[in-house]
PDB file of C-alpha atoms and ligand atoms in Angstrom:
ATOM      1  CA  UNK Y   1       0.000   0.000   0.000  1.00 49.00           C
ATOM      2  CA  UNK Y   2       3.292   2.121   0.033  1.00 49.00           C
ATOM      3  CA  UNK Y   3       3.424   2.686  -3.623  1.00 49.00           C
ATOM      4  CA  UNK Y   4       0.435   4.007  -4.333  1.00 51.00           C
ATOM      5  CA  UNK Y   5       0.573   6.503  -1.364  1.00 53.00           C
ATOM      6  CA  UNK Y   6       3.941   7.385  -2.818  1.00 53.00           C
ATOM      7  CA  UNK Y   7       2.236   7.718  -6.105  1.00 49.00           C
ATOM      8  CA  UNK Y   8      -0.488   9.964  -4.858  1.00 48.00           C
ATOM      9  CA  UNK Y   9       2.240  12.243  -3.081  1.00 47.00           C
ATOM     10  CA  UNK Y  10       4.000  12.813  -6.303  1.00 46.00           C
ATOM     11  CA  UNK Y  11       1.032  13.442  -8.085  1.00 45.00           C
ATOM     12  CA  UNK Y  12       0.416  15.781  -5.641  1.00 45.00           C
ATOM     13  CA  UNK Y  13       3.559  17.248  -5.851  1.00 45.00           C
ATOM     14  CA  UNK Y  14       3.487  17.076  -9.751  1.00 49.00           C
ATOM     15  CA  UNK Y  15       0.140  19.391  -9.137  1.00 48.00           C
ATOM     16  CA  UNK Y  16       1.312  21.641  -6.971  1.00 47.00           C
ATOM     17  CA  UNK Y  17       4.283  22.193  -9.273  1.00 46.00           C
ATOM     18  CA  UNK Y  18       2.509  24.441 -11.873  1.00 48.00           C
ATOM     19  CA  UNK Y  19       0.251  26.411  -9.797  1.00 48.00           C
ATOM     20  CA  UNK Y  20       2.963  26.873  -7.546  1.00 45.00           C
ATOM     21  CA  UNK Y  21       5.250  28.500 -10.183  1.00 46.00           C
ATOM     22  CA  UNK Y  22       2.039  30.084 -11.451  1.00 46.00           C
ATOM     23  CA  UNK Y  23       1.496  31.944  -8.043  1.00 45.00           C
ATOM     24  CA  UNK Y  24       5.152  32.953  -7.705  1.00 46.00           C
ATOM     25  CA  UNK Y  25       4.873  34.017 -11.339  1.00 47.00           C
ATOM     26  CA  UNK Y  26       1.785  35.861 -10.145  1.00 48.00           C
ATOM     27  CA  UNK Y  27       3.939  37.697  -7.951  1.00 53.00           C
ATOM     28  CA  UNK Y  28       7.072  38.904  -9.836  1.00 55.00           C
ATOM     29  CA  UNK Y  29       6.010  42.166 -10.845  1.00 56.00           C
ATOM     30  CA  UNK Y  30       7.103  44.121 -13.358  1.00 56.00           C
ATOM     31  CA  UNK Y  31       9.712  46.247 -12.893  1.00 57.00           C
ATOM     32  CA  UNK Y  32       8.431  49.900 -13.220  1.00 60.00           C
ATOM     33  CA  UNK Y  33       7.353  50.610 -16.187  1.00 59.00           C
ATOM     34  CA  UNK Y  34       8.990  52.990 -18.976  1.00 59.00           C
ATOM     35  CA  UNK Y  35       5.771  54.685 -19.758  1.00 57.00           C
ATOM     36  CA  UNK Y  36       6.938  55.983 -22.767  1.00 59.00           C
ATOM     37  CA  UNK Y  37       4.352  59.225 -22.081  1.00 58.00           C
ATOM     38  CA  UNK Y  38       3.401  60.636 -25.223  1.00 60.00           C
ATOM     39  CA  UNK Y  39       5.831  63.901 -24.443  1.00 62.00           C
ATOM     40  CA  UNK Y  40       5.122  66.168 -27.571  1.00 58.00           C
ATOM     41  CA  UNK Y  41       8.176  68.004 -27.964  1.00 56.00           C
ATOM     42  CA  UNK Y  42       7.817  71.584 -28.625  1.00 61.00           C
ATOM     43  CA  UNK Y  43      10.280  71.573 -31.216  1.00 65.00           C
ATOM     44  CA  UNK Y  44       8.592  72.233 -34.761  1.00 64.00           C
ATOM     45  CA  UNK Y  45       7.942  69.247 -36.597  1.00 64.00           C
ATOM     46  CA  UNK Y  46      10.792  68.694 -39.233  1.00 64.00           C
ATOM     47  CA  UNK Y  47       9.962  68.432 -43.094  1.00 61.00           C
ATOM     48  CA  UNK Y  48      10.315  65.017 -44.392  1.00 63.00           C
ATOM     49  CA  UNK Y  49      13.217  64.596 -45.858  1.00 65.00           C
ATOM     50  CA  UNK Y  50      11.765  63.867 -49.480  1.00 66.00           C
ATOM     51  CA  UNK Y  51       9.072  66.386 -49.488  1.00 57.00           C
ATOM     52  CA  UNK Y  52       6.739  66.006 -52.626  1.00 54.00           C
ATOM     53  CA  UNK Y  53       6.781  68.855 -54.894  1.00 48.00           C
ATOM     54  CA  UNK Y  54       3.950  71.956 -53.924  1.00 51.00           C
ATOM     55  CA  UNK Y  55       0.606  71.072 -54.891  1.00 55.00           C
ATOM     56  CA  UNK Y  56      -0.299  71.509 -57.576  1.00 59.00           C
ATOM     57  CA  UNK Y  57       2.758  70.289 -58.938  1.00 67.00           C
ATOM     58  CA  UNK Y  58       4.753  72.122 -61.656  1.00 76.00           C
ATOM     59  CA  UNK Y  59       4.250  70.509 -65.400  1.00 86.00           C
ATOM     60  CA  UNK Y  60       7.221  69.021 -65.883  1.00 86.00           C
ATOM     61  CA  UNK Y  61       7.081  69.350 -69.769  1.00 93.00           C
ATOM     62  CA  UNK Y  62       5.726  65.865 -70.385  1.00 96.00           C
ATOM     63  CA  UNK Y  63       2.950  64.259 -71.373  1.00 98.00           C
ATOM     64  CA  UNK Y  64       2.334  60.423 -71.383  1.00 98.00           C
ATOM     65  CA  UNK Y  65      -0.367  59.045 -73.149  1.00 98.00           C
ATOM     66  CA  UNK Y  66      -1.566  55.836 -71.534  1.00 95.00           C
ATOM     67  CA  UNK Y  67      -4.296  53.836 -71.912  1.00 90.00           C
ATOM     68  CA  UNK Y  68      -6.397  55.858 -74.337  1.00 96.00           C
ATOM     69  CA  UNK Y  69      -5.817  59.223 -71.771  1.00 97.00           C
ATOM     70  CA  UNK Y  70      -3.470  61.883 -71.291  1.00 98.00           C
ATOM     71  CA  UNK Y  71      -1.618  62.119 -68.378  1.00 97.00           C
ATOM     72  CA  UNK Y  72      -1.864  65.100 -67.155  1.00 97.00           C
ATOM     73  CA  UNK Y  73      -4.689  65.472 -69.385  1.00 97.00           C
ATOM     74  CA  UNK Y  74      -5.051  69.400 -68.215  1.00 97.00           C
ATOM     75  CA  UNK Y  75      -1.855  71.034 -67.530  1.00 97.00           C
ATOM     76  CA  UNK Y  76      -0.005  74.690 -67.922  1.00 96.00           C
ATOM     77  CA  UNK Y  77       2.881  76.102 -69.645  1.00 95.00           C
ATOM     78  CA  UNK Y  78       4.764  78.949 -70.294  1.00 95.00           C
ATOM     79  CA  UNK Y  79       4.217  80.527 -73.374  1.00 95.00           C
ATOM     80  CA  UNK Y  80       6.166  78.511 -77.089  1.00 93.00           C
ATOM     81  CA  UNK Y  81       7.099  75.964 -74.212  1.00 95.00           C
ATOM     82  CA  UNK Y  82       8.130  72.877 -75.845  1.00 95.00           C
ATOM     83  CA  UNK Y  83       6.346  69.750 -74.636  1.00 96.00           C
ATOM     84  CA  UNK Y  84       7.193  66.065 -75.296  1.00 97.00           C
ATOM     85  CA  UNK Y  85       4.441  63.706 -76.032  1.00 98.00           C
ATOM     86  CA  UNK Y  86       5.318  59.948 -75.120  1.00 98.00           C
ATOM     87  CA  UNK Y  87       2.902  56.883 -76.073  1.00 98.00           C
ATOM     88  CA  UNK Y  88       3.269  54.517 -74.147  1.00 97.00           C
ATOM     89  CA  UNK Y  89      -0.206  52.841 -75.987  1.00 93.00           C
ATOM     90  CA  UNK Y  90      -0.244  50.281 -77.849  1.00 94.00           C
ATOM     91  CA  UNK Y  91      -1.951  52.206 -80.679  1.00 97.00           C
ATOM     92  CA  UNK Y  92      -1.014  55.443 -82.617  1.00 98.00           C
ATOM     93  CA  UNK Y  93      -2.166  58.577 -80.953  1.00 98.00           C
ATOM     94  CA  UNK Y  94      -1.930  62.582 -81.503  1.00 98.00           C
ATOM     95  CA  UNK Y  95      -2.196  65.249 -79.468  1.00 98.00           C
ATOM     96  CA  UNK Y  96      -3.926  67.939 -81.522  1.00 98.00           C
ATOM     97  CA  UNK Y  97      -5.353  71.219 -80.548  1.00 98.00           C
ATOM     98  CA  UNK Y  98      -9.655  71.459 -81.581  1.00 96.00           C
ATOM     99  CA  UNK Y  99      -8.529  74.985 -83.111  1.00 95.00           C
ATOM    100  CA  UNK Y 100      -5.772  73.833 -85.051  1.00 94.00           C
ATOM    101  CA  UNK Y 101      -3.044  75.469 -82.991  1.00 95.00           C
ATOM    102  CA  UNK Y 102      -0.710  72.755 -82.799  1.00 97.00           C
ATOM    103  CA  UNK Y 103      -0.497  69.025 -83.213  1.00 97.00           C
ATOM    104  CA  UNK Y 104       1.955  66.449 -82.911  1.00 98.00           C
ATOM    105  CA  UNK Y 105       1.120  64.476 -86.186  1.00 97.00           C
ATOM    106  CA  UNK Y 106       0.655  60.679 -85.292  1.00 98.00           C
ATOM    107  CA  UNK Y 107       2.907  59.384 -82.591  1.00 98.00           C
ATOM    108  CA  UNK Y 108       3.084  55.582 -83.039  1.00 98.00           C
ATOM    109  CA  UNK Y 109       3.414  53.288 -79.957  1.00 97.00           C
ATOM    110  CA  UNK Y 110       6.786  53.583 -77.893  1.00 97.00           C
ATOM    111  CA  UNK Y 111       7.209  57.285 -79.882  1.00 98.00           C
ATOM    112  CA  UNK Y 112       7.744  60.499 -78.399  1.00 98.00           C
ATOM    113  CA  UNK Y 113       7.505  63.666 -79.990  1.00 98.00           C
ATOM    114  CA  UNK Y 114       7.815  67.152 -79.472  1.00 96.00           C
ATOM    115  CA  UNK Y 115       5.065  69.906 -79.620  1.00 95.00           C
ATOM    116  CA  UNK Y 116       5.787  73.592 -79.831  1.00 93.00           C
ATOM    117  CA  UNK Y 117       3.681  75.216 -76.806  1.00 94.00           C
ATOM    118  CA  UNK Y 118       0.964  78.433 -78.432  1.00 95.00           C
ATOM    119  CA  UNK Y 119       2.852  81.817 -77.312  1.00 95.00           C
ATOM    120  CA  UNK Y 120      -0.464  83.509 -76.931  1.00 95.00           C
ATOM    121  CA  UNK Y 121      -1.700  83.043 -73.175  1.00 96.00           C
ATOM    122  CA  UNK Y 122      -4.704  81.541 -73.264  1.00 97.00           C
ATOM    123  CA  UNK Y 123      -6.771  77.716 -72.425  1.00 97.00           C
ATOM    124  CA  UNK Y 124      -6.422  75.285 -75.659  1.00 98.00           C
ATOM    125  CA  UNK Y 125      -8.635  72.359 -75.580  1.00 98.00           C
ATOM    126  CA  UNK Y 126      -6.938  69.659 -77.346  1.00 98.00           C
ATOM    127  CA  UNK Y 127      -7.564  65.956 -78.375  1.00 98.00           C
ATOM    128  CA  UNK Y 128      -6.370  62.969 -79.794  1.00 98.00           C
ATOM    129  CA  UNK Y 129      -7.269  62.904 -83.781  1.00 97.00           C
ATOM    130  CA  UNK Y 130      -7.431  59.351 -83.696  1.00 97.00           C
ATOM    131  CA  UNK Y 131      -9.727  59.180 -80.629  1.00 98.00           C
ATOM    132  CA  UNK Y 132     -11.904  62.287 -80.270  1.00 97.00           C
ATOM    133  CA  UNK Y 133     -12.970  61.235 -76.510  1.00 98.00           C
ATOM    134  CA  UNK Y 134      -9.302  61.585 -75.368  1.00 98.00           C
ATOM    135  CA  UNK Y 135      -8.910  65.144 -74.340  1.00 98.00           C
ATOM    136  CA  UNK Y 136      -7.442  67.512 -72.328  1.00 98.00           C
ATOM    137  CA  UNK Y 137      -7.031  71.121 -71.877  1.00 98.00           C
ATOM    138  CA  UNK Y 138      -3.090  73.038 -72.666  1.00 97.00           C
ATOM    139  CA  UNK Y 139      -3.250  76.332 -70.791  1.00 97.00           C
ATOM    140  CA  UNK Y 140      -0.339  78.837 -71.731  1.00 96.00           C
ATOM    141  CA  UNK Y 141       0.148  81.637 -68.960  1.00 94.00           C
TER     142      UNK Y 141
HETATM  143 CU1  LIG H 201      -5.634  58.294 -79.408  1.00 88.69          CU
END
């Protein structure tokens, strides 16, 4: 009848083991804290390092022509400003003024070409002679 009392004391022992780690676990307490307080320095917030250009950003002379649109479709230049015209469609494209003011001619895919800005200050609506819903607007100011 030793063995199983034995028995029973080690599986009491076995039982107590957890819960007796668990309470001393219960106790440990953390060390205090570093309650990282949300301090807000007073110090001006610093510019990213790579801020984006000013809104609305400058035309940078170029116009892409992607997926039957212009991009930008609307955009301003200087006046005689040369813009380049790049298709990047898989189909020939223009961009041609409605008034007849300027127009690249047919660009054919992968092309670029090069459009003499209007001098006269003014908003030019403009479109693509192959595809009449592709337009934009060239303002010269
Ligand atoms: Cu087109």
């Amino acid at each position: 009848m030793r063995a199983p009392r034995r028995a029973a004391a080690l599986l009491l022992l076995v039982a107590a083991g957890p819960s007796l780690t668990g309470c001393l676990s219960s106790f440990v307490v953390p060390g205090p804290e570093e309650t990282t307080s949300p301090v807000v320095t007073p110090s001006e917030p610093s510019p990213p390092p790579s801020s984006p250009a000013p809104s609305p950003s400058p035309f940078a002379g170029t116009v892409t022509i992607r997926d039957f649109s212009f991009e930008p479709a609307d955009f301003t230049l200087g006046p005689g400003a040369v813009v380049t015209v790049t298709n990047t469609g898989t189909t020939t494209h223009s961009l041609t003024a409605q008034d007849g003011t300027f127009d690249t001619g047919p660009i054919a895919p992968g092309a670029t070409a090069t459009l003499a800005g209007p001098t006269q200050p003014g908003a030019y609506s403009y479109l693509c002679s192959f595809h009449h819903f592709m337009r934009g607007i060239l303002t010269v100011s």
